[in-house]
Amino acid sequence: MNFTPKKLVPFPALTVPTAVWARLAVKIPLVGQSVHAGFPSPADDFIEEMIDLNQVLVANPTATFLWRVVGDCMVDVKIFSGDVVVVDRSMSPKHRSIVLAIIDAEPTLKRLNRRGGVMVLHNENAKLPTFTIAEGTDVSIWGVVTATIRQLAK
Amino acid sequence: MSDLPPALALIDGNSFYCSCERVFDAKLERRPVIVLSNNDGCAVARTAEAKALGIKMGQPMFQIRDLCRDNNVAVFSSNYALYGDMSRRMNAVYDRFSPYVEIYSIDESFIDVSRLPVKDRTAWASDLRSTTRQWTGIPTCVGIGPTKTLAKLANKAAKKLSSGVLDLSDESMRAEVMATFPIADVWGIGPASQAKLAHLGIEYAGQLAATDPKLARQLMTVVGERIIHELNGRPSIALETVAPQRKGCAVTRSFGERITSKGEMEQAVAGYATRLGEKLRRHGLATDHVTVFMHTSQFNRDDPQRSVSMTVDIPEATNDSLQLIKAAKRGVDTLWKSGFRYSKAGIITQDLVPPPIPQRALFDNLDHERAAKVMAAMDEANRRWGRATVVPAATMGGPAKAQTFSTKFDMRSPRFTTRWDELPECR
């Protein structure tokens, strides 16, 4: 069977589109020898790529989704209404994970605790009554919360 | 190329568009869900529950409005931003399982399994399926066979299995499944071929496979002959690793209201040329021609009918929206004839090529670079602030009119994964 592996497709993978050329110029720090500069910059050898927040906040982009928080059940762990949470679906929930749980079809943030072999969900808000789940309620874990993003000024 | 017997897997999303909607709203798990085509015309995706209600693929919305209301069917407009992103994620999962992936459509990919060091293909496919489900939330099915047609057939048969996986590499097992597999569900057999074959008493894939290829050729051209070979495990359709949509590119819409003036038509087509430019730039491709077409609605039989198209050549391959608009307008100029109520127009290109390499030398062709910069800035603005934030002036009519040309999205869900201001919400 005539078959070429994906990575070896010479076209268009190796073509740098003009739009990208122009865009790269905006994103990469512009230090270096230009025609009119007499001396090379002493910093040239130390140029690195810019810090990318995705590298820190998103371990697995394919399985990561962002959700907006509109409740106060996690305020004791500093997750407030209006925050954005980073949710990774590929991570296995563990004891003490903060998870996005689907409880009776409603998406909600909860702390996951293991109590004697049983997984228990609860709120992180001392002002709320203890969270309990009625028997027969549908519960599933949508993903594990790995970070919160809160913008303080724009 | 390889001594191993060929084996292809076809993985596809179950009721893909509907499943995308369900990922972000668990309440939909309990309801029948359908997604409508552009302009909310007809059902293009249905969950099993919606199919059970008798909603057909492609059925016009006006026929099922009452049925949907009475049965609490969740009806959505197409949310291509969401479906495209989910499709991208699914293929990113497949890429981890194999370097040999061919994206066939937004929700279907072929994977060459024969060259993977895999002992138990069914177990491999189950793993692929559960990882896709876990990471993206989309349920899938996997069919495996020695040819594309058989992989597709196995996939279709797998939909009925709770495991969602069917490997038809084994010949006797294949014969058993094909004996009761209706030809209507065989890839490439349309209603016309089906009728011809039914006339000969051929109803099942097994019978079709046993048909003389020469007879099939007489009945259904060379395509029919290929189908017979494929059903017998002889590959006749090659696996392509370059996405098929990149070979050509089309932007076309039905108008919300009929178009009767040349100005409006120019404006609409300029809008499509802008989108085409965006698409080409995103894939790093260019084109040296555009085919412009326009036609009236065949549903309005009393109206005078017209359907025309022409191809306009561009001197040098480009992906500059302004040049594409110029070419598209030339097309409209030639094709336009008043007195008709046009329902649809679009532009298409084939044979996409890499763009001319920008000369970055001292003596530069300034025009190229300037155009590229303008286009890059426009794409960036549209990406950041939403489509059509910045548009070429040619696409602008009065503000009230502009909306008429874009797809209607009355019942579209939020673009959960591509917009900061449309993220899903949790408590």
Coordinates of C-alpha atoms in Angstrom, one line a residue:
Chain A
M1 CA 0.0 0.0 0.0
N2 CA 1.3 3.3 -0.9
F3 CA 1.4 5.3 2.2
T4 CA 3.4 8.3 3.5
P5 CA 3.7 8.9 7.2
K6 CA 2.1 12.2 8.2
K7 CA 5.3 13.8 9.6
L8 CA 7.0 13.5 6.3
V9 CA 4.5 15.3 4.1
P10 CA 6.7 17.9 2.6
F11 CA 4.0 20.3 1.7
P12 CA 2.4 22.3 3.1
A13 CA 4.0 21.4 6.4
L14 CA 7.4 22.9 5.6
T15 CA 6.1 26.0 4.0
V16 CA 6.2 29.1 6.2
P17 CA 3.2 31.2 5.3
T18 CA 3.8 34.9 5.0
A19 CA 1.2 35.6 7.6
V20 CA 3.3 33.6 10.1
W21 CA 6.5 35.4 9.1
A22 CA 4.9 38.7 10.0
R23 CA 3.4 37.3 13.2
L24 CA 6.6 35.8 14.4
A25 CA 8.2 39.1 14.2
V26 CA 5.8 40.4 16.7
K27 CA 6.1 37.6 19.2
I28 CA 9.8 36.9 19.4
P29 CA 12.0 39.3 21.2
L30 CA 13.7 41.5 18.6
V31 CA 17.3 41.6 19.7
G32 CA 20.1 40.9 17.3
Q33 CA 22.4 42.3 14.7
S34 CA 20.7 44.6 12.3
V35 CA 22.4 46.1 9.3
H36 CA 23.1 49.5 10.8
A37 CA 24.3 48.4 14.2
G38 CA 28.0 48.4 14.5
F39 CA 28.4 45.9 17.4
P40 CA 26.5 42.7 18.1
S41 CA 24.5 42.9 21.3
P42 CA 26.3 41.4 24.3
A43 CA 22.9 39.8 25.3
D44 CA 22.7 37.9 22.0
D45 CA 24.1 34.7 23.5
F46 CA 21.5 34.8 26.3
I47 CA 18.4 35.2 24.3
E48 CA 15.7 32.7 25.2
E49 CA 12.1 32.3 24.3
M50 CA 9.6 34.4 26.1
I51 CA 7.9 32.9 29.1
D52 CA 4.7 31.2 28.0
L53 CA 1.9 30.9 30.5
N54 CA 0.6 27.9 28.7
Q55 CA 3.7 26.0 29.7
V56 CA 3.0 26.4 33.3
L57 CA -0.8 26.3 33.4
V58 CA -1.6 23.7 30.7
A59 CA 0.2 20.4 31.0
N60 CA -1.9 18.7 28.4
P61 CA -3.6 21.1 26.0
T62 CA -5.6 18.4 24.2
A63 CA -7.5 17.6 27.4
T64 CA -7.5 21.0 29.0
F65 CA -10.6 23.2 29.1
L66 CA -11.3 26.5 30.8
W67 CA -14.4 27.1 32.9
R68 CA -15.8 30.3 34.4
V69 CA -16.7 30.2 38.1
V70 CA -20.0 31.7 39.1
G71 CA -20.4 30.5 42.7
D72 CA -18.8 30.7 46.1
C73 CA -18.5 27.1 47.3
M74 CA -14.7 27.2 47.1
V75 CA -13.9 30.6 48.6
D76 CA -11.9 29.1 51.4
V77 CA -9.3 27.9 48.9
K78 CA -9.4 31.2 47.2
I79 CA -11.5 30.3 44.2
F80 CA -13.9 33.2 43.7
S81 CA -16.8 33.9 41.5
G82 CA -15.6 35.4 38.2
D83 CA -12.3 33.3 38.3
V84 CA -11.4 31.1 35.4
V85 CA -10.4 27.5 36.3
V86 CA -8.1 25.3 34.2
V87 CA -9.6 21.8 34.1
D88 CA -7.6 18.8 32.9
R89 CA -9.6 15.8 31.8
S90 CA -6.6 13.5 31.4
M91 CA -5.6 13.7 35.0
S92 CA -6.8 11.0 37.4
P93 CA -8.6 12.6 40.4
K94 CA -6.8 11.8 43.7
H95 CA -7.3 12.3 47.4
R96 CA -7.4 16.1 48.0
S97 CA -7.9 17.0 44.3
I98 CA -10.1 19.9 43.5
V99 CA -12.4 18.7 40.8
L100 CA -15.1 19.8 38.4
A101 CA -18.0 17.4 39.3
I102 CA -21.2 17.0 37.5
I103 CA -23.9 16.5 40.2
D104 CA -27.4 16.0 39.0
A105 CA -26.3 17.4 35.6
E106 CA -25.0 20.6 37.2
P107 CA -21.3 21.4 36.9
T108 CA -19.8 22.4 40.2
L109 CA -16.4 22.6 41.9
K110 CA -15.7 20.4 44.8
R111 CA -12.9 19.0 47.0
L112 CA -12.4 15.3 46.6
N113 CA -11.5 13.4 49.8
R114 CA -11.0 9.7 50.4
R115 CA -12.7 8.6 53.6
G116 CA -12.0 5.0 54.4
G117 CA -12.0 3.8 50.8
V118 CA -14.9 6.0 49.8
M119 CA -14.6 9.1 47.7
V120 CA -16.4 12.1 49.2
L121 CA -17.0 15.5 47.7
H122 CA -17.4 18.7 49.7
N123 CA -17.4 22.4 49.5
E124 CA -14.6 24.7 50.7
N125 CA -16.7 27.3 52.3
A126 CA -17.2 27.3 56.1
K127 CA -20.3 29.5 55.7
L128 CA -22.2 26.9 53.7
P129 CA -24.0 24.0 55.2
T130 CA -22.2 20.6 54.9
F131 CA -22.5 19.3 51.4
T132 CA -24.3 16.0 51.1
I133 CA -25.5 14.1 48.1
A134 CA -28.9 12.4 48.1
E135 CA -29.0 8.8 47.3
G136 CA -29.5 8.0 43.6
T137 CA -28.0 11.3 42.4
D138 CA -25.9 11.1 39.3
V139 CA -22.3 12.1 40.1
S140 CA -19.4 12.1 37.8
I141 CA -16.0 13.8 37.7
W142 CA -15.6 16.0 34.6
G143 CA -11.9 16.9 35.2
V144 CA -9.3 17.9 37.7
V145 CA -8.8 21.6 38.4
T146 CA -5.1 22.4 38.0
A147 CA -5.0 26.2 38.3
T148 CA -7.1 29.3 38.7
I149 CA -6.8 32.5 36.7
R150 CA -7.9 35.8 38.3
Q151 CA -7.4 39.0 36.4
L152 CA -6.8 41.9 38.8
A153 CA -6.5 44.7 36.2
K154 CA -6.8 45.0 32.5
Chain B
M1 CA 6.0 -0.7 0.7
S2 CA 5.2 -3.1 3.5
D3 CA 4.9 -6.9 3.6
L4 CA 2.3 -6.7 6.3
P5 CA -1.3 -7.3 5.3
P6 CA -3.1 -3.9 5.2
A7 CA -5.2 -2.9 8.2
L8 CA -7.0 0.4 8.5
A9 CA -9.0 1.7 11.4
L10 CA -11.8 4.3 10.9
I11 CA -12.6 6.2 14.1
D12 CA -15.5 8.6 14.2
G13 CA -17.5 10.6 16.7
N14 CA -20.9 9.2 17.6
S15 CA -23.5 11.9 16.6
F16 CA -20.5 14.1 16.6
Y17 CA -22.0 17.6 16.7
C18 CA -24.6 16.6 19.3
S19 CA -21.9 14.9 21.4
C20 CA -19.9 18.2 21.3
E21 CA -23.0 20.0 22.8
R22 CA -23.3 17.3 25.5
V23 CA -19.8 17.7 26.7
F24 CA -20.6 21.1 28.1
D25 CA -24.1 20.5 29.2
A26 CA -24.8 17.3 31.1
K27 CA -28.6 18.0 31.0
L28 CA -28.5 17.1 27.4
E29 CA -27.6 13.5 28.2
R30 CA -31.2 13.0 29.1
R31 CA -32.7 14.7 26.1
P32 CA -32.8 13.9 22.4
V33 CA -30.5 16.4 20.7
I34 CA -30.3 17.6 17.0
V35 CA -28.0 20.1 15.3
L36 CA -29.2 22.0 12.3
S37 CA -27.4 22.9 9.1
N38 CA -26.2 26.4 8.2
N39 CA -29.2 28.8 8.1
D40 CA -31.0 26.3 10.5
G41 CA -32.4 24.6 7.4
C42 CA -32.4 20.9 8.3
A43 CA -31.2 18.3 10.8
V44 CA -27.5 17.3 10.2
A45 CA -26.8 15.5 13.4
R46 CA -29.0 13.5 15.7
T47 CA -28.5 11.5 18.9
A48 CA -29.8 8.0 19.1
E49 CA -32.9 9.3 21.0
A50 CA -33.6 11.8 18.2
K51 CA -33.3 9.0 15.5
A52 CA -35.7 6.9 17.6
L53 CA -38.2 9.7 17.3
G54 CA -38.1 9.3 13.5
I55 CA -36.0 12.4 12.8
K56 CA -34.2 11.7 9.5
M57 CA -30.8 12.9 8.4
G58 CA -31.3 16.1 6.4
Q59 CA -34.9 16.5 7.3
P60 CA -36.1 20.1 7.0
M61 CA -36.7 21.8 10.3
F62 CA -40.2 23.0 9.4
Q63 CA -41.3 19.3 9.1
I64 CA -40.1 18.4 12.6
R65 CA -40.8 21.6 14.6
D66 CA -43.9 20.2 16.4
L67 CA -42.3 16.8 17.0
C68 CA -39.3 18.5 18.6
R69 CA -41.4 20.7 20.8
D70 CA -43.6 17.8 21.9
N71 CA -40.7 15.5 22.8
N72 CA -38.5 18.1 24.4
V73 CA -35.8 17.8 21.7
A74 CA -32.8 20.1 22.3
V75 CA -32.3 21.9 18.9
F76 CA -29.0 23.7 18.1
S77 CA -27.7 25.8 15.3
S78 CA -24.3 24.7 14.0
N79 CA -21.5 25.8 16.3
Y80 CA -18.6 25.2 13.9
A81 CA -16.1 27.0 16.2
L82 CA -16.8 24.4 18.8
Y83 CA -17.0 21.4 16.5
G84 CA -13.8 22.4 14.8
D85 CA -11.9 22.7 18.1
M86 CA -13.2 19.4 19.4
S87 CA -12.3 17.7 16.1
R88 CA -8.7 19.1 16.4
R89 CA -8.5 17.8 20.0
M90 CA -9.7 14.3 18.9
N91 CA -7.1 14.1 16.1
A92 CA -4.4 15.3 18.6
V93 CA -5.4 12.2 20.7
Y94 CA -5.1 9.9 17.6
D95 CA -1.7 11.4 16.8
R96 CA -0.5 9.9 20.1
F97 CA -1.6 6.5 19.0
S98 CA -0.2 6.5 15.5
P99 CA 1.8 8.7 13.1
Y100 CA -0.3 7.4 10.3
V101 CA -3.5 9.4 10.6
E102 CA -5.6 10.7 7.7
I103 CA -8.3 13.2 8.6
Y104 CA -11.1 12.3 6.4
S105 CA -13.8 14.7 7.6
I106 CA -14.5 16.8 10.7
D107 CA -15.4 13.7 12.7
E108 CA -13.8 10.8 10.9
S109 CA -10.2 9.8 10.6
F110 CA -8.5 6.8 9.1
I111 CA -5.5 5.3 10.9
D112 CA -3.1 2.8 9.3
V113 CA -2.8 0.1 11.9
S114 CA -0.8 -2.5 9.9
R115 CA 2.5 -0.8 10.6
L116 CA 1.9 -0.2 14.3
P117 CA 3.6 -2.7 16.7
V118 CA 0.2 -3.8 18.0
K119 CA -0.6 -7.4 18.8
D120 CA -4.2 -7.1 19.9
R121 CA -5.9 -4.5 17.6
T122 CA -9.2 -4.7 19.4
A123 CA -7.5 -3.8 22.7
W124 CA -5.6 -1.0 20.9
A125 CA -8.8 0.4 19.5
S126 CA -10.6 0.2 22.9
D127 CA -7.7 2.1 24.4
L128 CA -7.9 4.7 21.6
R129 CA -11.6 5.0 22.1
S130 CA -11.5 5.4 25.9
T131 CA -8.7 7.9 25.8
T132 CA -10.6 10.0 23.3
R133 CA -13.6 9.8 25.5
Q134 CA -11.7 10.7 28.7
W135 CA -9.7 13.6 27.2
T136 CA -12.3 15.2 25.0
G137 CA -15.6 13.8 26.3
I138 CA -16.6 12.6 22.8
P139 CA -17.8 9.0 22.4
T140 CA -16.5 7.3 19.3
C141 CA -16.6 4.0 17.5
V142 CA -13.7 2.2 15.7
G143 CA -14.0 -0.2 12.8
I144 CA -10.9 -2.1 11.4
G145 CA -10.6 -3.8 8.1
P146 CA -8.1 -4.3 5.3
T147 CA -9.5 -1.6 3.1
K148 CA -11.2 1.8 3.6
T149 CA -14.5 0.5 2.6
L150 CA -14.3 -2.4 5.0
A151 CA -13.0 -0.2 7.8
K152 CA -16.0 2.0 7.2
L153 CA -18.3 -1.0 7.1
A154 CA -16.8 -2.3 10.4
N155 CA -17.3 1.1 12.0
K156 CA -20.9 1.2 11.0
A157 CA -21.4 -2.3 12.4
A158 CA -19.5 -1.3 15.6
K159 CA -22.1 1.3 16.3
K160 CA -24.5 -1.5 17.4
L161 CA -22.0 -3.1 19.8
S162 CA -21.6 -1.9 23.4
S163 CA -17.8 -2.2 23.0
G164 CA -17.9 0.2 20.1
V165 CA -15.0 -1.6 18.4
L166 CA -15.2 -4.2 15.5
D167 CA -12.1 -5.7 13.9
L168 CA -13.0 -7.3 10.6
S169 CA -9.5 -8.4 9.6
D170 CA -10.6 -12.0 9.8
E171 CA -12.2 -13.2 6.6
S172 CA -14.8 -15.5 8.0
M173 CA -16.0 -13.0 10.5
R174 CA -16.2 -10.4 7.7
A175 CA -18.4 -12.8 5.6
E176 CA -20.7 -13.2 8.6
V177 CA -21.2 -9.5 9.2
M178 CA -21.5 -8.7 5.5
A179 CA -24.2 -11.3 5.0
T180 CA -26.7 -9.1 6.8
F181 CA -25.2 -5.7 6.1
P182 CA -27.5 -3.6 3.9
I183 CA -25.9 -2.2 0.7
A184 CA -27.4 1.2 1.4
D185 CA -24.9 1.5 4.3
V186 CA -21.9 0.6 2.1
W187 CA -19.6 3.5 1.5
G188 CA -20.2 4.9 -2.0
I189 CA -23.5 3.2 -2.7
G190 CA -26.1 5.9 -3.3
P191 CA -29.8 5.6 -3.8
A192 CA -29.4 5.2 -7.6
S193 CA -26.9 2.4 -7.3
Q194 CA -29.0 0.8 -4.6
A195 CA -32.0 0.7 -6.9
K196 CA -30.1 -0.9 -9.7
L197 CA -28.6 -3.5 -7.4
A198 CA -31.9 -4.2 -5.8
H199 CA -33.2 -5.0 -9.3
L200 CA -30.6 -7.8 -9.5
G201 CA -31.6 -9.0 -6.1
I202 CA -28.5 -7.7 -4.4
E203 CA -29.4 -6.3 -1.0
Y204 CA -26.5 -7.2 1.3
A205 CA -22.8 -6.3 1.2
G206 CA -22.0 -10.0 1.1
Q207 CA -23.9 -10.4 -2.2
L208 CA -22.3 -7.2 -3.6
A209 CA -18.8 -8.6 -2.8
A210 CA -19.6 -11.7 -4.8
T211 CA -20.8 -9.6 -7.8
D212 CA -18.6 -9.7 -11.0
P213 CA -16.5 -6.5 -10.9
K214 CA -17.2 -6.0 -14.7
L215 CA -20.9 -6.0 -14.1
A216 CA -20.5 -3.5 -11.3
R217 CA -18.5 -1.3 -13.6
Q218 CA -21.3 -1.4 -16.2
L219 CA -23.9 -0.5 -13.5
M220 CA -22.0 2.0 -11.4
T221 CA -18.9 3.0 -13.5
V222 CA -15.4 2.5 -12.2
V223 CA -16.5 3.5 -8.7
G224 CA -18.7 0.4 -8.4
E225 CA -15.9 -1.8 -9.6
R226 CA -13.6 -0.3 -6.9
I227 CA -16.2 -0.9 -4.2
I228 CA -16.3 -4.6 -5.1
H229 CA -12.5 -4.9 -4.9
E230 CA -12.5 -3.0 -1.6
L231 CA -15.2 -5.3 -0.2
N232 CA -13.1 -8.3 -1.1
G233 CA -10.1 -6.9 0.9
R234 CA -8.2 -5.5 -2.1
P235 CA -7.3 -1.8 -1.4
S236 CA -8.4 0.4 -4.3
I237 CA -8.7 3.7 -2.5
A238 CA -5.4 5.1 -1.2
L239 CA -5.0 6.5 2.2
E240 CA -4.2 10.2 1.9
T241 CA -2.3 11.8 4.7
V242 CA -2.9 15.4 3.6
A243 CA -6.3 16.5 4.7
P244 CA -8.6 16.4 1.6
Q245 CA -10.1 19.9 2.3
R246 CA -6.7 21.4 1.7
K247 CA -6.7 20.3 -1.9
G248 CA -9.5 22.7 -2.6
C249 CA -11.3 25.2 -0.5
A250 CA -14.8 26.6 -0.7
V251 CA -16.8 29.4 1.0
T252 CA -20.4 29.4 0.3
R253 CA -23.7 30.3 2.0
S254 CA -27.4 30.4 1.4
F255 CA -28.6 33.9 1.8
G256 CA -31.0 34.7 4.6
E257 CA -32.9 36.8 2.1
R258 CA -32.9 36.5 -1.7
I259 CA -30.4 38.8 -3.4
T260 CA -31.7 40.9 -6.3
S261 CA -29.1 43.6 -6.7
K262 CA -25.6 43.5 -8.1
G263 CA -24.2 45.6 -5.2
E264 CA -25.5 43.2 -2.6
M265 CA -24.1 40.2 -4.6
E266 CA -20.7 41.9 -4.9
Q267 CA -20.7 42.5 -1.2
A268 CA -21.6 39.0 -0.3
V269 CA -19.0 37.5 -2.6
A270 CA -16.3 39.9 -1.3
G271 CA -17.1 38.5 2.1
Y272 CA -16.5 35.0 0.9
A273 CA -13.3 36.0 -0.7
T274 CA -12.2 37.5 2.7
R275 CA -13.0 34.2 4.4
L276 CA -11.2 32.2 1.7
G277 CA -8.1 34.4 2.2
E278 CA -8.3 33.8 6.0
K279 CA -8.5 30.0 5.4
L280 CA -5.6 30.0 2.9
R281 CA -3.4 32.0 5.2
R282 CA -4.1 29.8 8.1
H283 CA -2.9 26.8 6.2
G284 CA -0.1 28.6 4.6
L285 CA -1.5 28.1 1.1
A286 CA -2.4 30.2 -1.9
T287 CA -4.3 30.0 -5.1
D288 CA -4.1 31.3 -8.6
H289 CA -7.8 31.2 -9.4
V290 CA -11.2 31.5 -7.9
T291 CA -14.4 30.0 -9.2
V292 CA -17.4 32.2 -8.5
F293 CA -20.9 30.7 -8.7
M294 CA -24.5 31.9 -7.9
H295 CA -27.9 30.4 -8.4
T296 CA -31.5 30.8 -7.6
S297 CA -33.5 28.5 -5.4
Q298 CA -34.8 25.3 -7.0
F299 CA -37.5 25.2 -4.4
N300 CA -39.2 28.3 -5.8
R301 CA -40.2 26.6 -9.0
D302 CA -42.3 29.6 -10.1
D303 CA -39.4 32.0 -10.0
P304 CA -37.2 32.2 -13.1
Q305 CA -34.2 29.9 -12.6
R306 CA -30.5 30.6 -13.1
S307 CA -27.4 28.8 -12.1
V308 CA -24.0 30.1 -13.4
S309 CA -20.3 29.9 -12.5
M310 CA -17.0 31.0 -13.9
T311 CA -13.4 30.7 -13.0
V312 CA -11.2 33.9 -12.8
D313 CA -7.5 33.5 -13.1
I314 CA -5.1 35.4 -10.9
P315 CA -1.8 36.2 -12.4
E316 CA 0.3 35.1 -9.5
A317 CA -0.8 32.7 -6.7
T318 CA -1.9 34.7 -3.7
N319 CA -3.7 34.4 -0.3
D320 CA -4.2 38.2 -0.1
S321 CA -7.9 38.8 0.6
L322 CA -7.8 42.1 -1.4
Q323 CA -6.6 40.3 -4.5
L324 CA -9.0 37.5 -4.0
I325 CA -11.8 40.1 -3.7
K326 CA -10.7 41.7 -6.9
A327 CA -10.9 38.4 -8.8
A328 CA -14.2 37.5 -7.2
K329 CA -15.7 40.8 -8.1
R330 CA -14.6 40.4 -11.7
G331 CA -16.5 37.1 -11.6
V332 CA -19.7 38.7 -10.3
D333 CA -19.3 41.4 -12.9
T334 CA -19.3 38.9 -15.8
L335 CA -22.0 36.5 -14.3
W336 CA -24.5 39.1 -13.0
K337 CA -27.9 39.3 -14.7
S338 CA -30.8 41.1 -13.1
G339 CA -34.3 39.8 -12.8
F340 CA -33.5 36.8 -10.7
R341 CA -33.8 36.2 -7.0
Y342 CA -30.5 34.5 -6.1
S343 CA -30.6 32.2 -3.1
K344 CA -27.0 31.1 -2.9
A345 CA -23.5 32.1 -4.0
G346 CA -20.0 31.1 -3.2
I347 CA -16.4 30.8 -4.3
I348 CA -14.3 27.7 -4.7
T349 CA -10.7 27.1 -5.5
Q350 CA -8.9 23.9 -6.4
D351 CA -5.2 23.0 -6.6
L352 CA -3.9 25.0 -3.7
V353 CA -0.2 25.8 -3.9
P354 CA 2.3 27.2 -1.5
P355 CA 2.4 31.0 -1.6
P356 CA 5.3 32.7 -3.4
I357 CA 8.2 32.9 -1.0
P358 CA 8.6 36.4 0.2
Q359 CA 11.8 38.0 -0.9
R360 CA 13.4 39.3 2.2
A361 CA 16.5 40.6 0.5
L362 CA 17.6 44.2 0.4
F363 CA 15.8 44.9 -2.9
D364 CA 12.5 43.7 -1.8
N365 CA 9.2 43.4 -3.6
L366 CA 7.5 45.8 -1.1
D367 CA 4.0 45.0 -2.3
H368 CA 4.2 41.4 -1.2
E369 CA 5.5 42.1 2.2
R370 CA 3.1 45.0 2.8
A371 CA 0.1 42.9 1.8
A372 CA 1.2 40.0 4.0
K373 CA 1.6 42.4 7.0
V374 CA -1.9 43.9 6.4
M375 CA -3.4 40.4 6.2
A376 CA -1.5 39.2 9.3
A377 CA -2.8 42.2 11.2
M378 CA -6.3 41.6 10.0
D379 CA -6.2 37.9 11.0
E380 CA -4.8 38.8 14.4
A381 CA -7.5 41.3 15.1
N382 CA -10.2 38.9 13.9
R383 CA -8.8 36.1 16.0
R384 CA -8.6 38.2 19.1
W385 CA -11.8 40.2 18.9
G386 CA -14.0 37.9 16.9
R387 CA -14.6 37.2 13.2
A388 CA -15.3 40.3 11.1
T389 CA -13.9 42.8 13.5
V390 CA -11.7 44.1 10.7
V391 CA -12.9 43.5 7.2
P392 CA -12.0 44.8 3.8
A393 CA -14.2 47.7 2.9
A394 CA -15.6 45.8 -0.1
T395 CA -17.5 43.5 2.1
M396 CA -19.3 46.3 3.9
G397 CA -22.8 47.3 3.1
G398 CA -25.1 49.2 5.3
P399 CA -24.8 47.9 8.9
A400 CA -28.3 46.5 8.9
K401 CA -27.7 44.6 5.6
A402 CA -24.4 43.1 6.5
Q403 CA -26.0 40.6 8.9
T404 CA -28.2 39.1 6.1
F405 CA -25.3 37.3 4.5
S406 CA -23.8 35.5 7.4
T407 CA -25.2 32.2 8.6
K408 CA -28.1 32.4 11.0
F409 CA -27.2 31.2 14.5
D410 CA -30.4 31.6 16.3
M411 CA -30.0 28.6 18.6
R412 CA -26.2 28.3 18.6
S413 CA -24.6 27.2 21.9
P414 CA -21.7 29.4 23.2
R415 CA -18.2 28.9 21.6
F416 CA -17.1 27.2 24.8
T417 CA -13.5 26.5 23.8
T418 CA -12.5 29.4 21.6
R419 CA -13.9 32.5 23.3
W420 CA -12.9 34.0 26.7
D421 CA -16.4 35.6 27.0
E422 CA -18.2 32.4 26.2
L423 CA -16.6 29.9 28.5
P424 CA -18.8 27.2 30.1
E425 CA -19.9 28.1 33.7
C426 CA -19.6 26.1 36.9
R427 CA -20.8 26.8 40.4

